[in-house]
Short mmCIF file of C-alpha atoms in Angstrom, two decimals:
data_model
loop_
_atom_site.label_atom_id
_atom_site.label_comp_id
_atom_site.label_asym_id
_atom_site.label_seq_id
_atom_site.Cartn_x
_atom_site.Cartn_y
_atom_site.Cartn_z
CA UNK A 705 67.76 76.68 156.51
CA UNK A 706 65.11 78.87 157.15
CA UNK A 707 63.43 80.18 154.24
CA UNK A 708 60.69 82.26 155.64
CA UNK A 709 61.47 84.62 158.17
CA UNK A 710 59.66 86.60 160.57
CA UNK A 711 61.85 88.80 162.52
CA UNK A 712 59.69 89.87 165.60
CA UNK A 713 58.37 87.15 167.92
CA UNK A 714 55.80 89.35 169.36
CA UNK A 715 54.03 92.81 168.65
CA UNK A 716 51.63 94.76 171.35
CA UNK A 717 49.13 97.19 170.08
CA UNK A 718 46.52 98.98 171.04
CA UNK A 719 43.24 98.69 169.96
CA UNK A 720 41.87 100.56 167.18
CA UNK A 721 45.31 101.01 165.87
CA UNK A 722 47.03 99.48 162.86
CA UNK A 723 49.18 96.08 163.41
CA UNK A 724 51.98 95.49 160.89
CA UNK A 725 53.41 92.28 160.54
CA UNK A 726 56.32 91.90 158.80
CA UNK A 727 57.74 88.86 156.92
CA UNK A 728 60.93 88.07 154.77
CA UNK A 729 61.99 85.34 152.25
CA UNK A 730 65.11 84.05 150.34
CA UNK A 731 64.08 82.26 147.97
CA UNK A 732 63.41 83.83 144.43
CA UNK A 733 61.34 80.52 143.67
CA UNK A 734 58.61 81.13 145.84
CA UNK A 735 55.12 82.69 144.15
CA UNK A 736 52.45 82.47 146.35
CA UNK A 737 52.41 83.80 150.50
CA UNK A 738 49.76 83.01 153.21
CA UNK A 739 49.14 84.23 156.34
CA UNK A 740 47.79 81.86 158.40
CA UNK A 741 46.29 83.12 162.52
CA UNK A 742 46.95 80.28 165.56
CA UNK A 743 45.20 80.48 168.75
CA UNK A 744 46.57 78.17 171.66
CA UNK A 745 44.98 74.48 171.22
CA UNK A 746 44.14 75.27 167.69
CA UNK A 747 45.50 74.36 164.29
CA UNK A 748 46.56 77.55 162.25
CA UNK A 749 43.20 79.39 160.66
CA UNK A 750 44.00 80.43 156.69
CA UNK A 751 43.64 84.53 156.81
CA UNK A 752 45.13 86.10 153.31
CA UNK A 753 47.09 84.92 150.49
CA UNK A 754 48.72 86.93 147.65
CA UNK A 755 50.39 85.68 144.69
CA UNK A 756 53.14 87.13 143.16
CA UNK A 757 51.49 88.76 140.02
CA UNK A 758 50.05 91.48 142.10
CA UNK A 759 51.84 93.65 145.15
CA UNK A 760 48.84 93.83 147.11
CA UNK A 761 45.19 92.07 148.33
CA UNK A 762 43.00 93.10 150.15
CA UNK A 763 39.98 91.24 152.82
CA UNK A 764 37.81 93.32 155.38
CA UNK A 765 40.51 94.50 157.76
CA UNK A 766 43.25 92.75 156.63
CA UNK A 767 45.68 93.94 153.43
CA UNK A 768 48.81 91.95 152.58
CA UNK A 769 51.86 93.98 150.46
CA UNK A 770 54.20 91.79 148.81
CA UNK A 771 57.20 93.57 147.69
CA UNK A 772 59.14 91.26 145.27
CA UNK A 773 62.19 92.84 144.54
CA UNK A 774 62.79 92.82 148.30
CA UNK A 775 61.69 89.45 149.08
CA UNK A 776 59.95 90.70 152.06
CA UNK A 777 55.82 91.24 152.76
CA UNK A 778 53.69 92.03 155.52
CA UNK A 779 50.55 91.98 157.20
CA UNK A 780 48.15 95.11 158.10
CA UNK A 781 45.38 94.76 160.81
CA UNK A 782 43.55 97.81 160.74
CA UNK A 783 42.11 98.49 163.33
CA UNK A 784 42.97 96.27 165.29
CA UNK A 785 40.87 94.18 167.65
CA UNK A 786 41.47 92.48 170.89
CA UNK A 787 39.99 89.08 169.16
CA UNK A 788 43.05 89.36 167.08
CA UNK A 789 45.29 88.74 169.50
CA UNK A 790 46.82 85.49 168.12
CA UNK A 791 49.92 83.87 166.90
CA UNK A 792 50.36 84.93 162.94
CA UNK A 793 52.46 83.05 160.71
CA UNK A 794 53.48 83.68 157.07
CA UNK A 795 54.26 81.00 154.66
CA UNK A 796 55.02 80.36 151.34
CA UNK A 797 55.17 78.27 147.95
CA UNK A 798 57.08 77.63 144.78
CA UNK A 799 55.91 76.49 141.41
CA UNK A 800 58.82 74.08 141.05
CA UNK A 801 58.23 70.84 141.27
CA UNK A 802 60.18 70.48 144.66
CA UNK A 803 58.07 73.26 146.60
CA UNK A 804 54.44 72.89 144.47
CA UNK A 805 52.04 72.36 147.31
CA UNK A 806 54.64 72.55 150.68
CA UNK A 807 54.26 75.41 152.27
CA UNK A 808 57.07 76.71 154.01
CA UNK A 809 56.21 78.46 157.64
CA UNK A 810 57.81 81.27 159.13
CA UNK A 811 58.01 80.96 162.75
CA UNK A 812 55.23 83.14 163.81
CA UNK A 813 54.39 86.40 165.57
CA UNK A 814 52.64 86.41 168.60
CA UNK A 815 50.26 89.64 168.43
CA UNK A 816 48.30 91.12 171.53
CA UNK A 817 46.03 93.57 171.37
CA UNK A 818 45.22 96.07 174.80
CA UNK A 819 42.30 97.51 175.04
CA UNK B 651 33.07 65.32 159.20
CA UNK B 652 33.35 69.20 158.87
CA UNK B 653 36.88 70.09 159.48
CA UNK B 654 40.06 68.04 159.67
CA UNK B 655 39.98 65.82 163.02
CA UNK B 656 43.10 64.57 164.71
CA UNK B 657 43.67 62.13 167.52
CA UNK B 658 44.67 61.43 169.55
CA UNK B 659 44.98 65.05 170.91
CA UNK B 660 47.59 64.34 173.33
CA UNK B 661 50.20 61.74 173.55
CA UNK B 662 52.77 61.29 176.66
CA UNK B 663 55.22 58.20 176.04
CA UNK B 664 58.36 56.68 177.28
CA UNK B 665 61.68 57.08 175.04
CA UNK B 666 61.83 54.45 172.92
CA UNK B 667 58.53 53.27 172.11
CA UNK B 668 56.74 53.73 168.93
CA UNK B 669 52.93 56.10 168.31
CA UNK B 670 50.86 56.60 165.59
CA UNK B 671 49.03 59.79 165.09
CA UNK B 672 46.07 59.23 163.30
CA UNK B 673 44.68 62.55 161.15
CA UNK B 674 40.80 62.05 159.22
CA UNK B 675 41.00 65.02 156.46
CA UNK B 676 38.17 67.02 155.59
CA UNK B 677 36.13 64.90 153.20
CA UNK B 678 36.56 64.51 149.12
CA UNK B 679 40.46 66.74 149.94
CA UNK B 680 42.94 65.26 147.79
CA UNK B 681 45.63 66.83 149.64
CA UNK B 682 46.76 65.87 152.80
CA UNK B 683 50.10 67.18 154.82
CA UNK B 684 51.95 66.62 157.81
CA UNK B 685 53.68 69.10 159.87
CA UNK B 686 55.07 69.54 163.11
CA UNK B 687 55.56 72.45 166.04
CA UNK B 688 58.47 72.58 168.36
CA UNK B 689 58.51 74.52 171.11
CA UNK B 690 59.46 78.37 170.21
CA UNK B 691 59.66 77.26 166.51
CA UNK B 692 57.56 77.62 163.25
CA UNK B 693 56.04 74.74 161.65
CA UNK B 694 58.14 72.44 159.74
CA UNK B 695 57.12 70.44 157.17
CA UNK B 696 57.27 66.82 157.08
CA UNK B 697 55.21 65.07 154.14
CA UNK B 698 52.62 65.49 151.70
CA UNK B 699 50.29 63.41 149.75
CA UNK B 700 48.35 63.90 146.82
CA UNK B 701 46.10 62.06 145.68
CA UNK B 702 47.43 58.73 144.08
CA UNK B 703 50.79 60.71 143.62
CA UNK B 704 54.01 59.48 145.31
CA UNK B 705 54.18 60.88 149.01
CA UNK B 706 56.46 64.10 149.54
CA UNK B 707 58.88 62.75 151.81
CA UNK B 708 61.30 65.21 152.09
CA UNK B 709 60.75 67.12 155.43
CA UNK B 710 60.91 64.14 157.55
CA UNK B 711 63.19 64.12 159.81
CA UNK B 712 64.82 60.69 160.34
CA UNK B 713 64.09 57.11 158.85
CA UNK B 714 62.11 56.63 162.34
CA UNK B 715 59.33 58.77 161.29
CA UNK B 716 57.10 57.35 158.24
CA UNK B 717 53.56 58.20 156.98
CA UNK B 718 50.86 56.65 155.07
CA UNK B 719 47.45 57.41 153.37
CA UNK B 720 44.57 54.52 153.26
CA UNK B 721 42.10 54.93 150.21
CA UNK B 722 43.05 58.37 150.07
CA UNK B 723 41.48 59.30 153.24
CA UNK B 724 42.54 58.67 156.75
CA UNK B 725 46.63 59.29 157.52
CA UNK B 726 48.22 57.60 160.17
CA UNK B 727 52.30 58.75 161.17
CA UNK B 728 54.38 57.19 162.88
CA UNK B 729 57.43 57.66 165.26
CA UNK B 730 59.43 54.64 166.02
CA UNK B 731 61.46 54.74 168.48
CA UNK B 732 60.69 58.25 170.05
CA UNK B 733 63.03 60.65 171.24
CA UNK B 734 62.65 63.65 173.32
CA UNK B 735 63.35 65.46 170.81
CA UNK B 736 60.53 64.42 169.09
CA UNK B 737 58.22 66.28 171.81
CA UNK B 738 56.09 68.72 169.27
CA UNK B 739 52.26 69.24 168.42
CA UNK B 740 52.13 67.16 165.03
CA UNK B 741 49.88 69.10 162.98
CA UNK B 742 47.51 67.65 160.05
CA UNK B 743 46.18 69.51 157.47
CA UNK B 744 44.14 68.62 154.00
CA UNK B 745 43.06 70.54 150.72
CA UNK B 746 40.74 70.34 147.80
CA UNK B 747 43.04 70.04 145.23
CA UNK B 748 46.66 70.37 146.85
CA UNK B 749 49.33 72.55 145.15
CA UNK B 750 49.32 76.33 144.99
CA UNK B 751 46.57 78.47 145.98
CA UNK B 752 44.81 75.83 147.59
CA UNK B 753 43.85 76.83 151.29
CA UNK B 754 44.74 74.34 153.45
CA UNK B 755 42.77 73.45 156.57
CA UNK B 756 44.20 72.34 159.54
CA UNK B 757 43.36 70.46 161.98
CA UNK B 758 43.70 71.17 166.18
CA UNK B 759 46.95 69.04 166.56
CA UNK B 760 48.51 66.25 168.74
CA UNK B 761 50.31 67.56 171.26
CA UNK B 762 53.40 64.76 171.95
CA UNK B 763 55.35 64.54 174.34
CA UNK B 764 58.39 62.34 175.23
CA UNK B 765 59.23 61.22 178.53
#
């Protein structure tokens, strides 16, 4: 079963403007989120993480919102730059003995940005 | 070395014979983990080891597939056997410590593919 869910396979935008990536879960367990950026022939690049004591974090361009009650959070990009065009994935982690330290992936979102 | 290295970086092979994916982890990581990318699909877990700790075994697919850490360093996995179905980029990654909030690095993949 999939745990971690990312609805849209792909999201165009142009540049300068905000990207929103969007990312759901089902299981309560889970207390920490990652978003991790792909580009082909690479291994997945660690971008932003944000545990589940706060609703928001915050890097350069990049801001994750984690919204608890609705098991869902998402990605901002802004703005957006064409070197960001990328596959992102979310993932996540439980404290419980069965999930501590195995991340579970969502199946990504490829993001292009136009110029 | 200074990232995680993988090889070898791609694998063709018949059905039915066995290959060994070798991952070196980022030096003095603890954590190592194994995961794999099919085609269209997020990236599923398969094990994880931490330091002397009993392997995580519980994302691998079928009794063909096995892993194992030397000295705490170098992984090697194994596929006996191979299927087409196990055509996927098998991805490594380590981490200092393992566990939650622990960014994991990956490494650039092995891209196999089953013939």
């Amino acid at each position: 079963d999939q745990q971690v869910k990312q609805n849209s396979p792909s999201l165009s935008v142009q540049e300068g403007r905000i990207s929103i990536l969007n990312c759901d879960y089902t299981n309560s367990m889970f207390d920490y989120f990652l978003w991790y950026k792909k580009y082909p022939a690479e291994g997945p690049t660690f971008l932003i993480s944000i545990s589940s004591i706060k609703d928001k974090n915050e890097d350069g361009r990049f801001t994750v919102f984690l919204n608890k009650s609705a098991k869902h959070l998402s990605l901002h990009i802004v703005p957006s730059q064409p070197g960001d065009s990328a596959v992102y994935f979310c993932a996540a982690s439980g404290s419980t003995t069965d999930s501590w330290g195995k991340l579970q992936f969502g199946a990504g979102t490829q993001v292009v940005v136009t110029p | 070395g200074a990232g995680v290295s993988q090889s070898p970086s791609n694998k063709v092979t018949e059905k039915g014979k066995d290959v060994e994916l070798r991952c070196d982890p980022i030096s003095g990581h603890t954590a190592l983990y194994w995961y794999r990318q099919s085609l269209g699909q997020g990236l599923e877990f398969l094990i994880y080891f931490q330091g002397n700790s009993a392997p995580d075994k519980s994302g691998l697919p079928s009794d063909r597939f096995s892993a194992e850490r030397t000295g705490g360093s170098v992984s090697t996995l194994t596929i006996q056997r191979t299927q087409q179905e196990d055509s996927a980029v098998y991805l490594c990654a380590s981490s200092l410590y393992g566990g939650q909030s622990t960014e994991a690095f990956f490494g650039q993949g092995t891209r196999l593919t089953v013939v």
